[in-house]
Coordinates of N, CA and C in Angstrom, one line a residue:
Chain A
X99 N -17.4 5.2 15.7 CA -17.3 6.4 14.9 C -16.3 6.2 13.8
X100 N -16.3 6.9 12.7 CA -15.6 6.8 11.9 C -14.5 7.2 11.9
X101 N -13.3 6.8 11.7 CA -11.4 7.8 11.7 C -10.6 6.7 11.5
X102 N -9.5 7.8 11.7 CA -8.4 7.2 10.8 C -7.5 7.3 12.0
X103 N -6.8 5.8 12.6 CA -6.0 5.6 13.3 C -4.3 5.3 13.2
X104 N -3.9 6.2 13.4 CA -2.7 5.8 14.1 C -1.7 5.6 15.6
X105 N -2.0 4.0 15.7 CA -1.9 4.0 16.9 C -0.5 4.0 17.6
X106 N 0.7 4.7 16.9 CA 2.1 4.6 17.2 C 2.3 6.2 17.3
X107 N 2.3 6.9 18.3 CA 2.6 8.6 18.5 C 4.4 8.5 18.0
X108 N 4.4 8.1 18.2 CA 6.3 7.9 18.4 C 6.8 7.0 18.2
X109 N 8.0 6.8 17.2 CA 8.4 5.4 16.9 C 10.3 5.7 16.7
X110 N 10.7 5.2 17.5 CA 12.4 5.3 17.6 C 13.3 3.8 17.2
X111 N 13.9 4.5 16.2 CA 14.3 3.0 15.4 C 15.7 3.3 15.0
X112 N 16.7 2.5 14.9 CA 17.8 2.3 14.7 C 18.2 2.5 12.8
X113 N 19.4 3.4 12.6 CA 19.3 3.9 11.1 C 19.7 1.7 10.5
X114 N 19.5 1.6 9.5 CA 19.8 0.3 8.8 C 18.5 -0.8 9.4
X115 N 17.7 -0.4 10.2 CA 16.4 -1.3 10.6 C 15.3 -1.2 10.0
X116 N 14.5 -2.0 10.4 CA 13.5 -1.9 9.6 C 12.3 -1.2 9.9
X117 N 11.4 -0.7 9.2 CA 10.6 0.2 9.7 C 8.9 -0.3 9.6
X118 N 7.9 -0.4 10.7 CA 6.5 -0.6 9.6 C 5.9 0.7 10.8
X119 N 4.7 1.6 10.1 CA 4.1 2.5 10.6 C 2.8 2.0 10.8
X120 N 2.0 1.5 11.7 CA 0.7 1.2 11.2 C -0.2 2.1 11.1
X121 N -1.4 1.9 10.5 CA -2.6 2.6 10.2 C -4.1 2.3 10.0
X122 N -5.0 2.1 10.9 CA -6.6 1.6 10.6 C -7.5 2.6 10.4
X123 N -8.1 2.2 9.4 CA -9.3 3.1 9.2 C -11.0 2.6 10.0
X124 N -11.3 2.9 9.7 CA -12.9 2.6 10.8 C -14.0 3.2 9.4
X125 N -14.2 2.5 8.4 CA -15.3 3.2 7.4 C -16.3 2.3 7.0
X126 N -17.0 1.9 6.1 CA -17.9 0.8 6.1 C -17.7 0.7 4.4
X127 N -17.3 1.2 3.4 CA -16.4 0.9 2.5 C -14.7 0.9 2.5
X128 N -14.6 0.3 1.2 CA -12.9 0.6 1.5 C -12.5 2.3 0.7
X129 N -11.7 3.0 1.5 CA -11.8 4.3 1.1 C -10.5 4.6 0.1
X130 N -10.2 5.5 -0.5 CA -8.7 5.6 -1.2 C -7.5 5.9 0.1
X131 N -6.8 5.5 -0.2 CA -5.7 5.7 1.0 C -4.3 5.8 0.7
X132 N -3.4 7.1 1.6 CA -2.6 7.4 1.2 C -1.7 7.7 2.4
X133 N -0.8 7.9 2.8 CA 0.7 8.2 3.1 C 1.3 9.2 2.5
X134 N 1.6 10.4 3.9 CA 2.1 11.5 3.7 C 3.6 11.3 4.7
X135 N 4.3 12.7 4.4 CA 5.0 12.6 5.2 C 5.9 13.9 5.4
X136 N 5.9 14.5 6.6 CA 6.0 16.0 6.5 C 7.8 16.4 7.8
X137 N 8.7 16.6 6.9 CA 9.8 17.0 7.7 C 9.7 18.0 8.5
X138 N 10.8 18.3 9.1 CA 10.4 19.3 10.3 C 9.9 21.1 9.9
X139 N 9.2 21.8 9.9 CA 8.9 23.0 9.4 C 8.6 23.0 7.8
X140 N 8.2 21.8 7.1 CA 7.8 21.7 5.8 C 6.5 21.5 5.8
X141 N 5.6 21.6 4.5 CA 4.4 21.0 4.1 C 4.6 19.2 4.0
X142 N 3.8 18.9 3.7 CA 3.1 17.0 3.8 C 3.8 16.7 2.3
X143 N 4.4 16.1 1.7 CA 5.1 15.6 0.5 C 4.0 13.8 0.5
X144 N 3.3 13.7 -0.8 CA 2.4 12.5 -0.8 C 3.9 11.4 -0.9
X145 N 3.8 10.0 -0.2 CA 4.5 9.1 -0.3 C 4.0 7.8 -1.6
X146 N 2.8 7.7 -1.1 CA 2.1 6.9 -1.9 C 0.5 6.8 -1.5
X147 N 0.2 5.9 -2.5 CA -1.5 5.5 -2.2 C -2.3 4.6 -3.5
X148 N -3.3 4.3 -2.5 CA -3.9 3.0 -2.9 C -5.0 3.9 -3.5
X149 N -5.8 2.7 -4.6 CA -7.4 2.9 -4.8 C -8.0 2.1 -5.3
X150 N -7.1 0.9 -5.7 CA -8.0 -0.4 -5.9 C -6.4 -1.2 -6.5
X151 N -6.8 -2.8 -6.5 CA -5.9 -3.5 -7.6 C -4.8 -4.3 -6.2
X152 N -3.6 -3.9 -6.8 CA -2.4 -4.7 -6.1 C -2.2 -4.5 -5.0
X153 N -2.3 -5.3 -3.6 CA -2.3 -4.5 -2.6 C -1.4 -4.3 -1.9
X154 N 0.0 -4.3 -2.8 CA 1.0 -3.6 -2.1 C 1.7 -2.6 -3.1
X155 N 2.3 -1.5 -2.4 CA 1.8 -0.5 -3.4 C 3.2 0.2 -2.9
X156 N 3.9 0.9 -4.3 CA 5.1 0.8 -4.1 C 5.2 2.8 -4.0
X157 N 6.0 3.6 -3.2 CA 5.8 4.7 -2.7 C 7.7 5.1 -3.8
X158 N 7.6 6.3 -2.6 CA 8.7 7.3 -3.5 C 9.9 7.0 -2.2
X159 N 11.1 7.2 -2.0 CA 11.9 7.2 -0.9 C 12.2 5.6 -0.4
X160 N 11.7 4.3 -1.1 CA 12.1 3.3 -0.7 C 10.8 2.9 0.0
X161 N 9.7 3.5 0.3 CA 8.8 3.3 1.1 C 7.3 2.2 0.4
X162 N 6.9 1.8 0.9 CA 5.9 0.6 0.7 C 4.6 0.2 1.5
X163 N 3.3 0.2 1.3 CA 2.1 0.2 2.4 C 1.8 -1.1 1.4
X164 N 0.8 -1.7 2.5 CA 0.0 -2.9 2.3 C -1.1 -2.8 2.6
X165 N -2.0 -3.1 1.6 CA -3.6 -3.2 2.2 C -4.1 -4.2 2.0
X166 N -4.8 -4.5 3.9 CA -5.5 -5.6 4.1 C -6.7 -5.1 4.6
X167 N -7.4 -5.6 3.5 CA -9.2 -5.6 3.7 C -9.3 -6.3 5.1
X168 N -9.2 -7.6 5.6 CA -9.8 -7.9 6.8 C -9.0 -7.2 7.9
X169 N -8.4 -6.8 8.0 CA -7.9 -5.9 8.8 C -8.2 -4.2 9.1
X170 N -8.6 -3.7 7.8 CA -9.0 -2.6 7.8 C -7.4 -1.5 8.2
X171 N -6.7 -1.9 7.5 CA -5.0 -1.2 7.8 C -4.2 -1.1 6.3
X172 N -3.8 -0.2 6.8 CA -3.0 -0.2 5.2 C -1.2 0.1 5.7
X173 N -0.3 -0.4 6.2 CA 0.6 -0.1 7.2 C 1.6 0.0 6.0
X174 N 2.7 0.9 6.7 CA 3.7 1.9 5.9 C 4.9 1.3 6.0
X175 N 5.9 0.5 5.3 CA 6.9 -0.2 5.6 C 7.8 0.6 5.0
X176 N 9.5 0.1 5.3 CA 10.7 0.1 4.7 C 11.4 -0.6 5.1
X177 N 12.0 -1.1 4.4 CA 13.5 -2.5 4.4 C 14.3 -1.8 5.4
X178 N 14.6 -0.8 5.6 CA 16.0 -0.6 5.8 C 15.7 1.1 6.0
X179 N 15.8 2.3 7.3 CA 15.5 3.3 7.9 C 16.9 4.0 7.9
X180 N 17.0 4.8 6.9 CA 17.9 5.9 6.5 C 17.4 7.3 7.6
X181 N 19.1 8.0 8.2 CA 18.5 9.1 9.1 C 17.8 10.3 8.4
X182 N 17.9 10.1 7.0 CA 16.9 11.4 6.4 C 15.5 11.0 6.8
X183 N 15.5 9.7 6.9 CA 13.7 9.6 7.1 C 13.0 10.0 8.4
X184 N 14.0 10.6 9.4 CA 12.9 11.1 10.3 C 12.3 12.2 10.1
X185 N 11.1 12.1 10.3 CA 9.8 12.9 10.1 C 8.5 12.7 10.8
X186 N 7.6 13.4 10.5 CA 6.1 12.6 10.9 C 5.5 12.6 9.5
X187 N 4.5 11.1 9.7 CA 3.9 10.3 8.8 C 2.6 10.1 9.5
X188 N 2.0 10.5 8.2 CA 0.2 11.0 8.3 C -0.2 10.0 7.2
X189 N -1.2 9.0 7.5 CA -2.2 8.5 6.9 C -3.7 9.2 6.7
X190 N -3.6 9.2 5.5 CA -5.1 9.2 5.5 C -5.9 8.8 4.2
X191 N -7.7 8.9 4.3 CA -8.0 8.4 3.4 C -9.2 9.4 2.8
X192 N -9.6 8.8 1.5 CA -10.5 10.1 0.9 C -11.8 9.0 0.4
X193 N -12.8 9.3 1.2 CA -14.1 8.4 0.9 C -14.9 8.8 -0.5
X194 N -14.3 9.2 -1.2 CA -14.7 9.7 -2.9 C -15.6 10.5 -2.5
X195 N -15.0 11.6 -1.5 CA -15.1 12.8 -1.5 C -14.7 13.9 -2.0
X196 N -13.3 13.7 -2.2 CA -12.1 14.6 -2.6 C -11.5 15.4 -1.9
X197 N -11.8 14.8 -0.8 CA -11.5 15.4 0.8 C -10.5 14.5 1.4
X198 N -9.7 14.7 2.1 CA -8.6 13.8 2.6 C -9.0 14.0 4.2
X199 N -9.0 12.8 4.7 CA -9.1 12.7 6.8 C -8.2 12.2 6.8
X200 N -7.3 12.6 7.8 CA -6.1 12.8 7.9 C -6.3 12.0 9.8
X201 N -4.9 10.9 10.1 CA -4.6 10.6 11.0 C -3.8 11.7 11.8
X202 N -3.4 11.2 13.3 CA -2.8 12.0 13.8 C -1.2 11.8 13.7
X203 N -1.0 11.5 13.3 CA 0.4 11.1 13.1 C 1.3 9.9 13.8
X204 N 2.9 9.9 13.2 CA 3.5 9.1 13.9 C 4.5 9.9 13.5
X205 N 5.5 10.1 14.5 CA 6.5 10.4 14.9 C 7.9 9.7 14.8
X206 N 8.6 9.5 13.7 CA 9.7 8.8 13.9 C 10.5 9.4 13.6
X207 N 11.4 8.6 14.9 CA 13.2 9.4 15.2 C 14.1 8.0 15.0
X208 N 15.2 8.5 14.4 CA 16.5 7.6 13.9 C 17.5 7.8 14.6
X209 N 17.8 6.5 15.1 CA 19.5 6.5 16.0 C 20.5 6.3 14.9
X210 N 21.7 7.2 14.8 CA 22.8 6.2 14.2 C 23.5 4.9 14.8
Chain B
X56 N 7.3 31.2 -9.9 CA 7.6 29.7 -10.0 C 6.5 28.8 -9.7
X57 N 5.7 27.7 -10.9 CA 5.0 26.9 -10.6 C 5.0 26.4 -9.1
X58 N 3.6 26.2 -8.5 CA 3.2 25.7 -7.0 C 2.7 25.9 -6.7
X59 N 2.7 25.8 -5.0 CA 1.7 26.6 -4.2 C 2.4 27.3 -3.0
X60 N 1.9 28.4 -3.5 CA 2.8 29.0 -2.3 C 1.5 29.8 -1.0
X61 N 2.2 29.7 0.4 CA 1.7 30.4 1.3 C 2.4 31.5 2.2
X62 N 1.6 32.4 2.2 CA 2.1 33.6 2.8 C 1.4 34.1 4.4
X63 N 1.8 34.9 5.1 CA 3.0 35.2 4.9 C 3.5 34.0 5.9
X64 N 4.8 33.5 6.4 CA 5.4 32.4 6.5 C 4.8 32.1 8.1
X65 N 5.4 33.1 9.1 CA 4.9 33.3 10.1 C 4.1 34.6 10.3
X66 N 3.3 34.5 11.2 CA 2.5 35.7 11.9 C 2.0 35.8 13.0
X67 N 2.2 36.8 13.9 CA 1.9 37.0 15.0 C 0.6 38.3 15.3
X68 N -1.1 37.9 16.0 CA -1.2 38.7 15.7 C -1.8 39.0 17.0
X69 N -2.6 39.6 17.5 CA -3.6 39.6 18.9 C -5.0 39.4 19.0
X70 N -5.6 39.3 20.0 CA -7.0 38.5 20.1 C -7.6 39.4 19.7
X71 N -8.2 39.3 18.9 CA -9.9 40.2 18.2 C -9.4 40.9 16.7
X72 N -7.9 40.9 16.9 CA -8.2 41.2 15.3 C -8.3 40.3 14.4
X73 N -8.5 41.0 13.2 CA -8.3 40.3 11.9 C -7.7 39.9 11.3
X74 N -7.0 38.7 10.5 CA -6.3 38.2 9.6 C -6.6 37.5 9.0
X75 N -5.4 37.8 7.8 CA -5.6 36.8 6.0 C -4.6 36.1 6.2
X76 N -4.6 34.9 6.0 CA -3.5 34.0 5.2 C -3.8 33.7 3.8
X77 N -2.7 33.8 3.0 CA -2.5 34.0 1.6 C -2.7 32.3 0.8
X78 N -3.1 31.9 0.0 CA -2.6 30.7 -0.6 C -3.1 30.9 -2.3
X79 N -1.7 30.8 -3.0 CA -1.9 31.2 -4.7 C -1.5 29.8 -5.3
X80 N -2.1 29.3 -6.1 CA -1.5 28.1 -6.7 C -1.6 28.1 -8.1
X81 N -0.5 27.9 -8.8 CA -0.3 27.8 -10.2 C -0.9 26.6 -10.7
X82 N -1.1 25.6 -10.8 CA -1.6 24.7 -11.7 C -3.2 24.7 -12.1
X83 N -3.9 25.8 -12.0 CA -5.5 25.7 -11.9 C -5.9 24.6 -11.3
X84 N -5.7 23.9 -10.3 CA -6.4 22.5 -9.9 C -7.9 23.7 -9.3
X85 N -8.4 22.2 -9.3 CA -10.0 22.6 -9.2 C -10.1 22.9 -7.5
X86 N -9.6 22.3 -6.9 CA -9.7 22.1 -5.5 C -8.8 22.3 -4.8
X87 N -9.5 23.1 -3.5 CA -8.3 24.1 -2.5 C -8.8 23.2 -1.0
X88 N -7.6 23.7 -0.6 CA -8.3 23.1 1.3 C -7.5 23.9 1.6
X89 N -8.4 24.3 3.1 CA -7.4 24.8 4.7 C -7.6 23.9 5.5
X90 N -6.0 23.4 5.7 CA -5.8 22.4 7.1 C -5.3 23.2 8.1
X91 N -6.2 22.9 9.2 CA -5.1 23.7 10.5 C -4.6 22.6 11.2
X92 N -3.0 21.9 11.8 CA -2.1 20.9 12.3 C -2.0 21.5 14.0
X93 N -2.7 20.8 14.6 CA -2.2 20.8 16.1 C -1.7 19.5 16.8
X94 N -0.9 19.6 17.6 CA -0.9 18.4 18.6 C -1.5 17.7 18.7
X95 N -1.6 16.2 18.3 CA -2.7 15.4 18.7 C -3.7 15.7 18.3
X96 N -3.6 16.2 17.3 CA -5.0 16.2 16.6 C -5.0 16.2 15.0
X97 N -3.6 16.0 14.6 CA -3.2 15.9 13.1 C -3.8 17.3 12.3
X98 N -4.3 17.0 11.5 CA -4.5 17.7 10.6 C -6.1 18.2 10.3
X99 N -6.9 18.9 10.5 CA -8.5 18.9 10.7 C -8.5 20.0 9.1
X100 N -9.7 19.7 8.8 CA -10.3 20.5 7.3 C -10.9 21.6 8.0
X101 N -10.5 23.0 7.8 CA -11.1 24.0 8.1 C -12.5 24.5 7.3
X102 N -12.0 24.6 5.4 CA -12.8 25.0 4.6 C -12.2 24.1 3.4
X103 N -13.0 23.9 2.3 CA -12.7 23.4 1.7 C -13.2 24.3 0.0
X104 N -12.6 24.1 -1.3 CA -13.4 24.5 -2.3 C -13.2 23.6 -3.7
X105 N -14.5 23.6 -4.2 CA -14.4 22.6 -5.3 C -14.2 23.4 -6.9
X106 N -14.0 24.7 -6.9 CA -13.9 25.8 -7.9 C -14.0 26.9 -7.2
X107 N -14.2 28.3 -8.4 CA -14.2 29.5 -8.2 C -16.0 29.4 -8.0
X108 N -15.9 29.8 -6.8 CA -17.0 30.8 -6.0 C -17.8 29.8 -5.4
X109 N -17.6 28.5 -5.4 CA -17.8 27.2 -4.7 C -16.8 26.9 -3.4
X110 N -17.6 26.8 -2.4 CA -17.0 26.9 -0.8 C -17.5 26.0 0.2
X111 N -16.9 25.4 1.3 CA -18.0 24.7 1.7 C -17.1 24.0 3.1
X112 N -18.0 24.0 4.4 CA -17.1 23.8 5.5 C -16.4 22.2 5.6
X113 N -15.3 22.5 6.4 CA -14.9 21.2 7.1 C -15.4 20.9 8.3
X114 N -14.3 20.5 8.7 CA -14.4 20.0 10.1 C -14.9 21.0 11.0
X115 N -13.7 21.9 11.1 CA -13.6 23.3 12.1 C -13.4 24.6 11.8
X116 N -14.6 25.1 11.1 CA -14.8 26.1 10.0 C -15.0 27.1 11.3
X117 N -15.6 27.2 12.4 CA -16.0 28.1 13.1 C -14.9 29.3 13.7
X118 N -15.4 31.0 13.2 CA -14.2 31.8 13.2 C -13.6 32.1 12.5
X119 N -14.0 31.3 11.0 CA -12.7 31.4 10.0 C -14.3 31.6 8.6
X120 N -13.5 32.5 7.5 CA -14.1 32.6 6.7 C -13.3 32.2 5.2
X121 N -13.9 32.0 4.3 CA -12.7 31.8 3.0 C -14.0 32.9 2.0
X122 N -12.8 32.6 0.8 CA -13.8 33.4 -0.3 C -12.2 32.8 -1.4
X123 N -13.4 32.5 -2.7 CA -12.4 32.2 -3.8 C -13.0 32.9 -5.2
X124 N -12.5 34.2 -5.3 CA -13.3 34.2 -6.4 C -11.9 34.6 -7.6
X125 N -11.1 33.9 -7.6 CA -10.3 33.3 -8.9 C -9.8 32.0 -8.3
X126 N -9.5 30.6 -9.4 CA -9.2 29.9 -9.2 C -7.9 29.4 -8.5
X127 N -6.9 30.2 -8.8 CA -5.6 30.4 -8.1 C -5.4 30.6 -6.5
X128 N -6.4 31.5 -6.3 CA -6.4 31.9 -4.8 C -7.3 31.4 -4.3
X129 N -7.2 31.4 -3.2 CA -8.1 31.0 -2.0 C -7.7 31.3 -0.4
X130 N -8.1 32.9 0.0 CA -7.3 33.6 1.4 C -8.1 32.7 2.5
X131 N -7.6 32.7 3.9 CA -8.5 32.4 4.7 C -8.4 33.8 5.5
X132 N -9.3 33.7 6.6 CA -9.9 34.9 6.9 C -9.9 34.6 8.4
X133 N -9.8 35.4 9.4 CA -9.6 35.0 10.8 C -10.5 36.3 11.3
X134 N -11.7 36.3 11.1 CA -12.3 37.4 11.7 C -12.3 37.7 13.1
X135 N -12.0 37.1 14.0 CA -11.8 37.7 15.4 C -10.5 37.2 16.0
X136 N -9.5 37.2 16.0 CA -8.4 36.4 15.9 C -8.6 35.8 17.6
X137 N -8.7 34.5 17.8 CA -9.1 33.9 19.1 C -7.1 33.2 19.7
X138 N -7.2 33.0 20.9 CA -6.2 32.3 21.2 C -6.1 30.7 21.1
X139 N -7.2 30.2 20.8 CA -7.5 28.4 20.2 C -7.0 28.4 18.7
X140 N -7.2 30.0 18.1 CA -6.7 29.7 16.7 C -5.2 29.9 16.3
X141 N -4.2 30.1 17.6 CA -2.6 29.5 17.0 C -2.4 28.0 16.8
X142 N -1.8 27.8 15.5 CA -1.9 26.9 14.8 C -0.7 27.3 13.4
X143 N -0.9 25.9 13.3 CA 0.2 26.2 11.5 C -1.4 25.7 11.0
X144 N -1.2 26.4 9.6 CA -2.2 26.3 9.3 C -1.4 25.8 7.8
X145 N -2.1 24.8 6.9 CA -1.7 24.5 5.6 C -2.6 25.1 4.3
X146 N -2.4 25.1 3.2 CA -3.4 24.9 2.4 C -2.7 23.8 1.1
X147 N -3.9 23.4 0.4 CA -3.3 22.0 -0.2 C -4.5 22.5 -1.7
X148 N -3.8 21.8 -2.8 CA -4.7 21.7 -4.1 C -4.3 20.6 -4.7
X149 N -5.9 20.4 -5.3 CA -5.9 19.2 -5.9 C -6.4 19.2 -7.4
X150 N -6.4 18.7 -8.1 CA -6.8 18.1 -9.6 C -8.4 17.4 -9.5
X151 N -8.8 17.7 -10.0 CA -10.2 17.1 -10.0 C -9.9 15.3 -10.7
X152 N -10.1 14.5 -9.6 CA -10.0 13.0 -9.9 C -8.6 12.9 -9.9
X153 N -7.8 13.5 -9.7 CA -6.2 13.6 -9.2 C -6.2 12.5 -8.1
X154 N -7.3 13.2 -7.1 CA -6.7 12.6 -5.7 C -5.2 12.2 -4.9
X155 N -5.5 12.8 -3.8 CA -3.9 13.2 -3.4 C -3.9 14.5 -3.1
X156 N -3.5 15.0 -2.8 CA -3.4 16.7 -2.6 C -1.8 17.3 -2.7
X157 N -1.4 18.0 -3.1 CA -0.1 18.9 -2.7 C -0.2 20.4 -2.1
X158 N 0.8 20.2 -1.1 CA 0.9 21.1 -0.4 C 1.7 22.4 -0.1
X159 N 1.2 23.6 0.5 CA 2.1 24.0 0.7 C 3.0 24.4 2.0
X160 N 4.1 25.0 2.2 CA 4.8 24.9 3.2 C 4.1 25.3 4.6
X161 N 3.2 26.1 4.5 CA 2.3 26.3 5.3 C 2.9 28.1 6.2
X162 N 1.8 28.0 7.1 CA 1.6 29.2 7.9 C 1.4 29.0 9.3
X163 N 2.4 29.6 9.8 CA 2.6 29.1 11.4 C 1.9 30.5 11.9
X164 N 0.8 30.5 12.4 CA 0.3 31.5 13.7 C -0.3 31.8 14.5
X165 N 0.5 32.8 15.5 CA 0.6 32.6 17.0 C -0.2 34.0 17.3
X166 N -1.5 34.1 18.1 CA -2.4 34.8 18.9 C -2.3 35.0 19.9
X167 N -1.6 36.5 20.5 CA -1.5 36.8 21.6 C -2.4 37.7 22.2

């Protein structure tokens, strides 16, 4: 079937570590793809996103995804996990629809 | 103030009535969506619109009605209010070939 995976529900990481979120899609083209990310009681704020060209692709907040075609993943990195960044982080992609499918999330919490 | 705003913030209502959730967006973008966010299940497309008076289902349209007839708005409609339908619910607008959506803070509500 077709969707959008995120296979990390919860991800607990130390503030000054490093961070990667993964994310696979299941489509039979490559779709547009993007990285959201929604603090606690807020709306989704876009991080970044792909749709063709360089496949690493530089976000807002220090944040960074990579897309790999054989893999079918476009995974969410940072050098270095500041405690503002806990939040949940939604992948999803838009099959030039203009519709966004949306992962289930990942959940990350920061230790000082 | 330029955005998108949703009203009302929270609501609480009981099974079988009716309810509106509000969503007004300043920027004329062409395209509106209702997300409703549950547990483990991210984010699903309720309804979706590509203009004024153009409508058309998502995922999990069932129960729920929309109507857009100015570009700005787009209410959702809870004709029987069920207890499967507490939920935050979002709504999001987009730019025609924008891609990406922005959002708004959303609408948390609970069916007793």
């Amino acid at each position: 079937a077709q969707s959008v995976t995120q296979p990390d529900i919860h991800i607990t990481v130390s503030e000054g570590a490093s961070l990667e979120l993964r994310c696979n899609y299941s489509y039979g083209a490559t779709p547009y793809l993007f990285w959201y990310v929604q603090s606690p009681g807020q709306g989704l704020q876009l991080l970044l996103k792909y749709f063709s060209g360089d496949t690493l692709v530089q976000g807002i907040k220090g944040f960074e995804a990579e897309f790999k075609r054989s893999q079918s993943s476009f995974n969410l990195r940072k050098p270095s996990v500041h405690w503002s960044d806990a939040a949940e982080y939604f992948c999803a992609v838009d099959l030039n629809t203009d519709k966004l499918i949306f992962g289930t999330g990942t959940r990350l919490q920061v230790f000082p | 103030d330029a955005g998108i705003t949703q009203s009302p913030r929270y609501k609480i209502t009981e099974t079988g009535r009716q309810v509106t959730l509000m969503c007004h967006q300043t920027w004329s973008h062409s395209y509106m969506f209702w997300y409703r966010q549950d547990l483990g299940h991210g984010l699903r497309l309720i309804y979706y619109s590509a203009a004024a008076d153009i409508t058309d289902k998502g995922e999990v349209p069932d129960g729920y009605v929309v109507s857009r007839s100015k570009t700005e708005n787009f209410p959702l409609t809870l004709e029987s209010a069920t207890r499967s339908q507490t939920s935050v619910y979002f709504c999001a607008s987009s730019g025609a070939g924008d891609y990406g959506y922005t959002f708004g803070s959303g609408t948390r509500l609970t069916v007793v």
